[in-house]
mmCIF file of C-alpha atoms and ligand atoms in Angstrom:
data_model
loop_
_atom_site.group_PDB
_atom_site.id
_atom_site.type_symbol
_atom_site.label_atom_id
_atom_site.label_comp_id
_atom_site.label_asym_id
_atom_site.label_seq_id
_atom_site.Cartn_x
_atom_site.Cartn_y
_atom_site.Cartn_z
ATOM 1 C CA MET R 116 0.000 0.000 0.000
ATOM 2 C CA GLU R 117 1.350 3.388 -0.939
ATOM 3 C CA GLY R 118 2.010 6.232 1.451
ATOM 4 C CA ASN R 119 0.703 4.847 4.712
ATOM 5 C CA SER R 120 3.477 6.641 6.555
ATOM 6 C CA THR R 121 2.038 10.047 5.691
ATOM 7 C CA ILE R 122 -1.117 11.574 7.066
ATOM 8 C CA TRP R 123 -3.711 11.485 4.360
ATOM 9 C CA ILE R 124 -5.305 14.794 5.326
ATOM 10 C CA GLU R 125 -2.010 16.424 4.355
ATOM 11 C CA LYS R 126 -1.252 14.168 1.416
ATOM 12 C CA TYR R 127 -4.674 14.909 -0.098
ATOM 13 C CA ARG R 128 -4.977 18.549 0.891
ATOM 14 C CA PRO R 129 -6.040 20.346 -2.318
ATOM 15 C CA GLN R 130 -3.186 22.458 -3.663
ATOM 16 C CA THR R 131 -5.341 24.800 -5.713
ATOM 17 C CA LEU R 132 -8.724 26.415 -5.201
ATOM 18 C CA ALA R 133 -9.995 24.464 -8.198
ATOM 19 C CA ASP R 134 -9.179 21.168 -6.474
ATOM 20 C CA MET R 135 -11.309 21.920 -3.437
ATOM 21 C CA VAL R 136 -14.561 20.016 -3.235
ATOM 22 C CA GLY R 137 -17.755 21.843 -2.272
ATOM 23 C CA GLN R 138 -17.686 25.505 -1.120
ATOM 24 C CA ALA R 139 -18.220 26.468 -4.788
ATOM 25 C CA GLU R 140 -19.426 30.022 -4.155
ATOM 26 C CA ILE R 141 -16.557 30.825 -1.821
ATOM 27 C CA VAL R 142 -14.001 29.351 -4.197
ATOM 28 C CA GLU R 143 -15.397 31.421 -7.054
ATOM 29 C CA ARG R 144 -15.259 34.650 -5.044
ATOM 30 C CA LEU R 145 -11.702 33.939 -3.901
ATOM 31 C CA ARG R 146 -10.614 33.302 -7.464
ATOM 32 C CA SER R 147 -11.975 36.667 -8.489
ATOM 33 C CA TYR R 148 -9.528 38.293 -6.046
ATOM 34 C CA VAL R 149 -6.690 36.474 -7.763
ATOM 35 C CA ARG R 150 -7.913 37.754 -11.123
ATOM 36 C CA SER R 151 -8.113 41.317 -9.798
ATOM 37 C CA GLY R 152 -4.674 41.117 -8.170
ATOM 38 C CA ASP R 153 -5.884 42.608 -4.893
ATOM 39 C CA LEU R 154 -7.279 41.237 -1.659
ATOM 40 C CA PRO R 155 -9.144 42.735 1.312
ATOM 41 C CA HIS R 156 -8.724 41.336 4.815
ATOM 42 C CA LEU R 157 -10.809 38.170 5.076
ATOM 43 C CA LEU R 158 -12.643 36.424 7.885
ATOM 44 C CA PHE R 159 -13.301 32.711 7.366
ATOM 45 C CA THR R 160 -15.850 31.211 9.726
ATOM 46 C CA GLY R 161 -17.238 27.713 9.932
ATOM 47 C CA PRO R 162 -16.824 24.290 11.518
ATOM 48 C CA ALA R 163 -13.613 22.240 11.552
ATOM 49 C CA GLY R 164 -12.265 20.408 8.533
ATOM 50 C CA VAL R 165 -14.239 22.155 5.809
ATOM 51 C CA GLY R 166 -11.405 23.874 3.974
ATOM 52 C CA LYS R 167 -10.668 27.202 5.685
ATOM 53 C CA THR R 168 -6.913 26.618 6.035
ATOM 54 C CA THR R 169 -6.829 24.807 2.709
ATOM 55 C CA ALA R 170 -8.459 27.787 0.961
ATOM 56 C CA ALA R 171 -6.060 30.268 2.587
ATOM 57 C CA VAL R 172 -2.971 28.295 1.513
ATOM 58 C CA ALA R 173 -4.334 27.716 -1.999
ATOM 59 C CA LEU R 174 -5.149 31.412 -2.292
ATOM 60 C CA ALA R 175 -1.585 32.348 -1.316
ATOM 61 C CA LYS R 176 -0.171 29.911 -3.856
ATOM 62 C CA GLU R 177 -2.332 31.398 -6.590
ATOM 63 C CA PHE R 178 -1.435 34.966 -5.660
ATOM 64 C CA PHE R 179 2.285 34.501 -5.204
ATOM 65 C CA GLY R 180 3.216 31.448 -7.303
ATOM 66 C CA GLU R 181 6.751 30.302 -6.538
ATOM 67 C CA THR R 182 7.331 32.893 -3.825
ATOM 68 C CA TRP R 183 4.249 31.915 -1.810
ATOM 69 C CA GLN R 184 6.198 30.543 1.116
ATOM 70 C CA MET R 185 8.081 33.822 1.553
ATOM 71 C CA ASN R 186 4.920 35.859 1.512
ATOM 72 C CA PHE R 187 2.571 33.664 3.487
ATOM 73 C CA ARG R 188 2.616 32.840 7.187
ATOM 74 C CA GLU R 189 0.232 30.684 9.160
ATOM 75 C CA LEU R 190 -0.082 31.294 12.898
ATOM 76 C CA ASN R 191 -2.366 29.850 15.515
ATOM 77 C CA ALA R 192 -3.931 32.346 17.893
ATOM 78 C CA SER R 193 -4.265 29.729 20.620
ATOM 79 C CA ASP R 194 -0.509 29.064 20.521
ATOM 80 C CA GLU R 195 0.418 27.611 23.896
ATOM 81 C CA ARG R 196 3.508 29.811 24.173
ATOM 82 C CA GLY R 197 1.191 32.729 24.735
ATOM 83 C CA ILE R 198 -0.435 35.633 23.025
ATOM 84 C CA ASP R 199 2.689 37.815 23.217
ATOM 85 C CA VAL R 200 4.583 35.378 21.032
ATOM 86 C CA VAL R 201 1.755 35.441 18.516
ATOM 87 C CA ARG R 202 1.550 39.230 18.649
ATOM 88 C CA ASN R 203 5.282 39.637 18.080
ATOM 89 C CA GLN R 204 5.282 37.172 15.228
ATOM 90 C CA ILE R 205 2.311 38.902 13.621
ATOM 91 C CA LYS R 206 3.976 42.305 13.842
ATOM 92 C CA GLN R 207 7.320 41.049 12.659
ATOM 93 C CA PHE R 208 5.808 39.354 9.644
ATOM 94 C CA ALA R 209 3.347 42.138 8.810
ATOM 95 C CA ARG R 210 5.790 45.029 8.879
ATOM 96 C CA THR R 211 8.468 43.623 6.575
ATOM 97 C CA SER R 212 8.122 44.196 2.854
ATOM 98 C CA PRO R 213 6.655 41.587 0.548
ATOM 99 C CA LEU R 214 9.235 39.582 -1.370
ATOM 100 C CA GLY R 215 9.776 38.509 -4.956
ATOM 101 C CA GLY R 216 7.739 41.295 -6.536
ATOM 102 C CA ALA R 217 4.575 40.666 -4.539
ATOM 103 C CA THR R 218 2.573 43.762 -3.554
ATOM 104 C CA PHE R 219 1.495 42.414 -0.170
ATOM 105 C CA LYS R 220 1.904 39.421 2.117
ATOM 106 C CA ILE R 221 -0.807 37.224 3.608
ATOM 107 C CA LEU R 222 -0.977 36.332 7.273
ATOM 108 C CA PHE R 223 -3.364 33.502 8.110
ATOM 109 C CA LEU R 224 -4.421 33.509 11.752
ATOM 110 C CA ASP R 225 -6.130 30.282 12.723
ATOM 111 C CA GLU R 226 -8.429 30.067 15.776
ATOM 112 C CA ALA R 227 -8.733 33.848 15.911
ATOM 113 C CA ASP R 228 -11.698 33.420 18.246
ATOM 114 C CA ALA R 229 -9.266 32.211 20.913
ATOM 115 C CA LEU R 230 -8.016 35.809 21.253
ATOM 116 C CA THR R 231 -9.367 37.846 24.161
ATOM 117 C CA THR R 232 -11.221 41.068 23.385
ATOM 118 C CA ASP R 233 -8.112 43.076 24.346
ATOM 119 C CA ALA R 234 -5.899 40.988 22.095
ATOM 120 C CA GLN R 235 -8.392 41.466 19.271
ATOM 121 C CA ALA R 236 -8.333 45.233 19.806
ATOM 122 C CA ALA R 237 -4.535 45.150 19.473
ATOM 123 C CA LEU R 238 -4.834 42.995 16.374
ATOM 124 C CA ARG R 239 -7.233 45.487 14.856
ATOM 125 C CA ARG R 240 -4.587 48.215 15.192
ATOM 126 C CA THR R 241 -1.937 45.971 13.656
ATOM 127 C CA MET R 242 -4.278 45.239 10.762
ATOM 128 C CA GLU R 243 -4.719 48.960 10.181
ATOM 129 C CA ASN R 244 -1.072 49.902 10.606
ATOM 130 C CA TYR R 245 0.254 47.314 8.200
ATOM 131 C CA ALA R 246 -2.606 47.110 5.705
ATOM 132 C CA MET R 247 -0.290 48.372 2.950
ATOM 133 C CA THR R 248 2.085 45.434 3.265
ATOM 134 C CA CYS R 249 -0.032 42.689 4.747
ATOM 135 C CA ARG R 250 -3.513 41.216 4.312
ATOM 136 C CA PHE R 251 -4.958 39.214 7.158
ATOM 137 C CA ILE R 252 -7.070 36.108 6.815
ATOM 138 C CA LEU R 253 -8.630 35.283 10.166
ATOM 139 C CA SER R 254 -10.175 31.892 10.707
ATOM 140 C CA CYS R 255 -12.615 30.941 13.461
ATOM 141 C CA ASN R 256 -15.527 28.664 14.235
ATOM 142 C CA TYR R 257 -17.942 31.420 15.250
ATOM 143 C CA SER R 258 -17.806 34.963 13.869
ATOM 144 C CA SER R 259 -19.798 36.170 16.890
ATOM 145 C CA LYS R 260 -16.643 35.813 18.959
ATOM 146 C CA ILE R 261 -14.789 38.329 16.802
ATOM 147 C CA ILE R 262 -15.150 41.988 17.797
ATOM 148 C CA ASP R 263 -17.234 44.174 15.481
ATOM 149 C CA PRO R 264 -14.402 46.534 14.433
ATOM 150 C CA ILE R 265 -12.490 43.547 13.046
ATOM 151 C CA GLN R 266 -15.570 42.043 11.393
ATOM 152 C CA SER R 267 -16.306 45.342 9.670
ATOM 153 C CA ARG R 268 -12.774 45.464 8.265
ATOM 154 C CA CYS R 269 -13.011 42.015 6.703
ATOM 155 C CA ALA R 270 -14.935 40.379 3.903
ATOM 156 C CA ILE R 271 -16.684 37.531 5.692
ATOM 157 C CA TYR R 272 -16.832 34.029 4.257
ATOM 158 C CA ARG R 273 -19.052 31.456 5.937
ATOM 159 C CA PHE R 274 -17.843 27.940 5.213
ATOM 160 C CA LYS R 275 -20.509 25.263 5.542
ATOM 161 C CA PRO R 276 -20.158 21.617 6.512
ATOM 162 C CA LEU R 277 -19.369 19.757 3.278
ATOM 163 C CA ASP R 278 -22.316 17.896 1.834
ATOM 164 C CA GLY R 279 -22.391 14.119 2.106
ATOM 165 C CA GLY R 280 -21.962 13.593 -1.643
ATOM 166 C CA ALA R 281 -18.767 15.665 -1.725
ATOM 167 C CA VAL R 282 -17.291 13.845 1.259
ATOM 168 C CA ALA R 283 -18.192 10.429 -0.197
ATOM 169 C CA GLU R 284 -16.623 11.333 -3.529
ATOM 170 C CA GLN R 285 -13.339 12.384 -1.923
ATOM 171 C CA VAL R 286 -13.291 9.253 0.261
ATOM 172 C CA ARG R 287 -13.753 7.042 -2.820
ATOM 173 C CA ARG R 288 -11.061 8.959 -4.699
ATOM 174 C CA VAL R 289 -8.493 8.680 -1.904
ATOM 175 C CA ALA R 290 -9.289 4.982 -1.376
ATOM 176 C CA GLU R 291 -8.787 4.291 -5.060
ATOM 177 C CA THR R 292 -5.465 6.145 -5.171
ATOM 178 C CA GLU R 293 -4.281 4.229 -2.103
ATOM 179 C CA GLY R 294 -5.292 0.903 -3.668
ATOM 180 C CA ILE R 295 -7.971 0.231 -1.084
ATOM 181 C CA GLU R 296 -11.196 -1.577 -1.755
ATOM 182 C CA ILE R 297 -14.060 0.007 0.101
ATOM 183 C CA THR R 298 -17.695 -1.056 0.225
ATOM 184 C CA GLU R 299 -20.452 1.509 -0.364
ATOM 185 C CA GLY R 300 -21.666 0.767 3.173
ATOM 186 C CA ALA R 301 -18.277 1.819 4.518
ATOM 187 C CA VAL R 302 -18.269 5.003 2.417
ATOM 188 C CA LEU R 303 -21.722 5.830 3.793
ATOM 189 C CA ALA R 304 -20.641 5.080 7.347
ATOM 190 C CA ILE R 305 -17.622 7.390 7.012
ATOM 191 C CA THR R 306 -19.770 10.130 5.484
ATOM 192 C CA GLU R 307 -22.269 9.839 8.317
ATOM 193 C CA ILE R 308 -19.576 9.910 11.007
ATOM 194 C CA ALA R 309 -17.758 12.853 9.406
ATOM 195 C CA GLU R 310 -20.804 15.163 9.493
ATOM 196 C CA GLY R 311 -19.353 17.327 6.747
ATOM 197 C CA ASP R 312 -15.832 17.426 8.221
ATOM 198 C CA MET R 313 -13.366 16.208 5.590
ATOM 199 C CA ARG R 314 -10.544 15.890 8.098
ATOM 200 C CA LYS R 315 -12.661 13.499 10.143
ATOM 201 C CA ALA R 316 -13.606 11.542 7.004
ATOM 202 C CA LEU R 317 -10.035 11.058 5.774
ATOM 203 C CA ASN R 318 -8.802 10.195 9.269
ATOM 204 C CA ALA R 319 -11.584 7.603 9.571
ATOM 205 C CA LEU R 320 -10.591 6.123 6.225
ATOM 206 C CA GLN R 321 -6.911 6.001 7.102
ATOM 207 C CA GLY R 322 -7.716 4.529 10.518
ATOM 208 C CA ALA R 323 -9.730 1.709 8.974
ATOM 209 C CA ALA R 324 -7.069 1.148 6.308
ATOM 210 C CA ILE R 325 -4.629 0.159 9.047
ATOM 211 C CA LEU R 326 -6.726 -2.975 9.546
ATOM 212 C CA SER R 327 -6.933 -4.062 5.941
ATOM 213 C CA THR R 328 -6.796 -3.007 2.309
ATOM 214 C CA ALA R 329 -10.439 -4.075 1.992
ATOM 215 C CA ILE R 330 -12.658 -1.926 4.173
ATOM 216 C CA ASP R 331 -16.243 -2.619 5.152
ATOM 217 C CA GLU R 332 -18.538 -0.701 7.458
ATOM 218 C CA THR R 333 -17.850 -2.888 10.509
ATOM 219 C CA MET R 334 -14.187 -1.860 10.390
ATOM 220 C CA VAL R 335 -15.190 1.777 10.152
ATOM 221 C CA TYR R 336 -17.411 1.568 13.235
ATOM 222 C CA GLU R 337 -14.707 -0.362 15.091
ATOM 223 C CA THR R 338 -11.825 1.973 14.381
ATOM 224 C CA THR R 339 -13.795 5.175 14.899
ATOM 225 C CA SER R 340 -15.403 3.913 18.129
ATOM 226 C CA THR R 341 -18.887 4.711 16.932
ATOM 227 C CA ALA R 342 -22.051 2.658 17.258
ATOM 228 C CA ARG R 343 -23.774 1.145 14.260
ATOM 229 C CA PRO R 344 -27.082 2.918 13.530
ATOM 230 C CA GLU R 345 -28.927 -0.347 14.382
ATOM 231 C CA GLU R 346 -27.324 -0.409 17.825
ATOM 232 C CA ILE R 347 -28.537 3.089 18.602
ATOM 233 C CA ALA R 348 -31.981 2.256 17.180
ATOM 234 C CA GLU R 349 -32.143 -0.785 19.449
ATOM 235 C CA LEU R 350 -31.268 1.260 22.541
ATOM 236 C CA LEU R 351 -33.970 3.791 21.704
ATOM 237 C CA ASP R 352 -36.580 1.169 20.765
ATOM 238 C CA LEU R 353 -36.071 -0.743 24.014
ATOM 239 C CA SER R 354 -36.442 2.438 26.039
ATOM 240 C CA MET R 355 -39.569 3.412 24.115
ATOM 241 C CA THR R 356 -41.207 0.086 24.890
ATOM 242 C CA GLY R 357 -40.444 0.609 28.578
ATOM 243 C CA ASP R 358 -37.844 -2.178 28.770
ATOM 244 C CA PHE R 359 -35.406 -0.499 31.162
ATOM 245 C CA ALA R 360 -33.243 -3.572 31.762
ATOM 246 C CA GLY R 361 -32.955 -4.162 28.012
ATOM 247 C CA ALA R 362 -32.070 -0.545 27.264
ATOM 248 C CA GLN R 363 -29.600 -0.495 30.129
ATOM 249 C CA GLY R 364 -27.958 -3.649 28.737
ATOM 250 C CA ALA R 365 -27.712 -2.081 25.277
ATOM 251 C CA LEU R 366 -26.156 1.044 26.770
ATOM 252 C CA ARG R 367 -23.639 -0.909 28.842
ATOM 253 C CA TYR R 368 -22.671 -3.006 25.849
ATOM 254 C CA LEU R 369 -21.928 0.125 23.810
ATOM 255 C CA MET R 370 -19.966 1.862 26.544
ATOM 256 C CA ARG R 371 -18.154 -1.014 28.239
ATOM 257 C CA ASP R 372 -17.702 -3.646 25.540
ATOM 258 C CA ARG R 373 -17.412 -1.407 22.545
ATOM 259 C CA GLY R 374 -15.610 1.409 24.360
ATOM 260 C CA ILE R 375 -17.807 4.119 22.865
ATOM 261 C CA ALA R 376 -17.513 7.429 24.708
ATOM 262 C CA PRO R 377 -20.628 8.737 26.499
ATOM 263 C CA ASN R 378 -20.730 11.961 24.495
ATOM 264 C CA GLU R 379 -20.540 9.934 21.278
ATOM 265 C CA VAL R 380 -23.523 7.829 22.394
ATOM 266 C CA ILE R 381 -25.396 11.050 23.201
ATOM 267 C CA ASN R 382 -24.478 12.570 19.854
ATOM 268 C CA GLN R 383 -25.598 9.491 17.931
ATOM 269 C CA CYS R 384 -28.844 9.178 19.934
ATOM 270 C CA PHE R 385 -29.510 12.842 19.286
ATOM 271 C CA LYS R 386 -29.114 12.425 15.521
ATOM 272 C CA ALA R 387 -31.284 9.302 15.518
ATOM 273 C CA VAL R 388 -34.057 10.961 17.576
ATOM 274 C CA VAL R 389 -34.072 14.114 15.457
ATOM 275 C CA ARG R 390 -34.382 12.087 12.272
ATOM 276 C CA GLY R 391 -36.488 9.239 13.609
ATOM 277 C CA GLU R 392 -40.224 8.704 13.417
ATOM 278 C CA MET R 393 -41.702 9.053 16.889
ATOM 279 C CA PRO R 394 -44.574 10.986 18.477
ATOM 280 C CA THR R 395 -43.637 14.666 18.695
ATOM 281 C CA ALA R 396 -44.144 14.902 22.462
ATOM 282 C CA LEU R 397 -41.783 11.967 23.006
ATOM 283 C CA LYS R 398 -39.242 13.384 20.583
ATOM 284 C CA VAL R 399 -39.292 16.687 22.459
ATOM 285 C CA ALA R 400 -38.807 14.900 25.788
ATOM 286 C CA TYR R 401 -35.925 12.765 24.459
ATOM 287 C CA ILE R 402 -34.123 15.776 23.004
ATOM 288 C CA ASP R 403 -34.573 17.598 26.298
ATOM 289 C CA HIS R 404 -33.103 14.638 28.231
ATOM 290 C CA LEU R 405 -30.178 14.337 25.811
ATOM 291 C CA GLY R 406 -29.397 18.039 26.144
ATOM 292 C CA GLU R 407 -29.504 17.812 29.905
ATOM 293 C CA ALA R 408 -27.195 14.773 30.061
ATOM 294 C CA ASP R 409 -24.791 16.353 27.579
ATOM 295 C CA PHE R 410 -24.613 19.513 29.664
ATOM 296 C CA ARG R 411 -24.164 17.702 32.964
ATOM 297 C CA ILE R 412 -21.361 15.540 31.615
ATOM 298 C CA SER R 413 -19.626 18.580 30.121
ATOM 299 C CA GLU R 414 -19.848 20.218 33.556
ATOM 300 C CA GLY R 415 -18.056 17.245 35.114
ATOM 301 C CA ALA R 416 -20.866 15.014 36.390
ATOM 302 C CA ASP R 417 -20.148 11.278 36.505
ATOM 303 C CA ALA R 418 -20.715 10.097 32.932
ATOM 304 C CA GLU R 419 -21.808 6.573 33.771
ATOM 305 C CA ILE R 420 -24.450 7.747 36.237
ATOM 306 C CA GLN R 421 -25.688 10.375 33.797
ATOM 307 C CA MET R 422 -25.973 7.851 30.968
ATOM 308 C CA GLU R 423 -27.958 5.404 33.088
ATOM 309 C CA ALA R 424 -30.129 8.294 34.308
ATOM 310 C CA LEU R 425 -30.666 9.271 30.686
ATOM 311 C CA VAL R 426 -31.974 5.813 29.827
ATOM 312 C CA ALA R 427 -34.163 5.918 32.946
ATOM 313 C CA LEU R 428 -35.626 9.241 31.797
ATOM 314 C CA PHE R 429 -36.204 7.836 28.290
ATOM 315 C CA VAL R 430 -38.201 4.984 29.830
ATOM 316 C CA LEU R 431 -40.147 7.277 32.167
ATOM 317 C CA SER R 432 -41.084 9.636 29.333
ATOM 318 C CA ALA R 433 -42.166 6.717 27.149
ATOM 319 C CA GLN R 434 -44.339 5.371 29.963
ATOM 320 C CA LYS R 435 -45.952 8.776 30.464
ATOM 321 C CA GLN R 436 -46.844 8.937 26.775
ATOM 322 C CA ALA R 437 -48.296 5.438 26.724
HETATM 323 N N1 ATP L 546 -13.224 21.538 0.632
HETATM 324 C C1 ATP L 546 -12.313 20.567 0.742
HETATM 325 N N2 ATP L 546 -11.950 19.840 -0.339
HETATM 326 C C2 ATP L 546 -11.066 18.830 -0.235
HETATM 327 N N3 ATP L 546 -10.447 18.490 0.908
HETATM 328 C C3 ATP L 546 -10.758 19.185 2.014
HETATM 329 C C4 ATP L 546 -11.698 20.258 1.983
HETATM 330 N N4 ATP L 546 -11.809 20.762 3.209
HETATM 331 C C5 ATP L 546 -10.994 20.061 3.983
HETATM 332 N N5 ATP L 546 -10.343 19.103 3.275
HETATM 333 C C6 ATP L 546 -9.395 18.109 3.811
HETATM 334 O O1 ATP L 546 -9.447 18.195 5.243
HETATM 335 C C7 ATP L 546 -8.187 18.625 5.758
HETATM 336 C C8 ATP L 546 -8.441 19.685 6.810
HETATM 337 O O2 ATP L 546 -8.985 20.842 6.217
HETATM 338 P P1 ATP L 546 -8.598 22.332 6.652
HETATM 339 O O3 ATP L 546 -7.297 22.328 7.363
HETATM 340 O O4 ATP L 546 -8.730 23.212 5.470
HETATM 341 O O5 ATP L 546 -9.776 22.584 7.679
HETATM 342 P P2 ATP L 546 -10.239 23.926 8.382
HETATM 343 O O6 ATP L 546 -11.572 24.281 7.821
HETATM 344 O O7 ATP L 546 -9.158 24.950 8.320
HETATM 345 O O8 ATP L 546 -10.474 23.404 9.862
HETATM 346 P P3 ATP L 546 -9.916 23.954 11.265
HETATM 347 O O9 ATP L 546 -10.822 25.054 11.633
HETATM 348 O O10 ATP L 546 -10.081 22.748 12.141
HETATM 349 O O11 ATP L 546 -8.490 24.344 11.067
HETATM 350 C C9 ATP L 546 -7.392 19.131 4.573
HETATM 351 O O12 ATP L 546 -6.026 18.840 4.734
HETATM 352 C C10 ATP L 546 -7.957 18.363 3.405
HETATM 353 O O13 ATP L 546 -7.302 17.123 3.290
#
């Protein structure tokens, strides 16, 4: 098998804007900057693994060609060495002249929403002071965490989760290039698990490929520590029929034998309930219980107790509806 020593998310990171899958509108607008030869400051928002960093790097390559590495710098705002290091690096990069005939440089600041309001205010001044020599591309999950004066200085691009078809296509393409046989069930399982996050999808594929060069859905569920949809359906069905012991057994099997994390079980139950056919009042109650358990666990409550309590609440709500 070729290339198993490299991380596939890097190996298959699109090198040009044209190679990116999905995000068609954004890609088209970014290409128009390249055609015009100029660029405003940009703010990329959206969930993980949907192409924000990829687009920034591809944009720099298209603007600068061979000199892109001299004129492009990627920094992470949540750098563990501290905000001062980031601030100094930003200033140092932004104030020096572009190289190789370029008219400006590009600084890509990932996780910009990790900056405090004060740090963002300082960044705003840096953006203004060095706008002649440097364009900023800020990337974050939620634009609401970025102060208004920065938002108003940037063209905002909202990246969406990639659609299932686009993820599936890329998964098939990578599998084929790597000489891996993959069943359609496994492609679907990966697409479902990824929830529009291409990084998650390619990592799931590479994880399963460690087991074999022929991948089926069971391997995908095993290596990603996720439950099969039928297993979640069984847990919910048992609770809906009031079979507490049965539902408890199904839950314990998933968590203890399969090693599936509590928040993953919650997440999968949530998706199944939202999509599933069940009386509205029961659906509402189940979603409420899931939200409550999710919150309590995130606040540090004992996960095992909360999960059993969740199943108990499922059963109680089902009995009330009956
Ligand atoms: N639109 C896309 N087309 C093809 N591959 C993609 C796309 N988006 C992401 N990928 C793949 O997923 C990997 C991670 O994507 P990227 O680093 O661009 O995510 P991101 O949106 O910047 O996420 P984060 O906010 O977590 O940094 C890339 O290396 C690439 O392999």
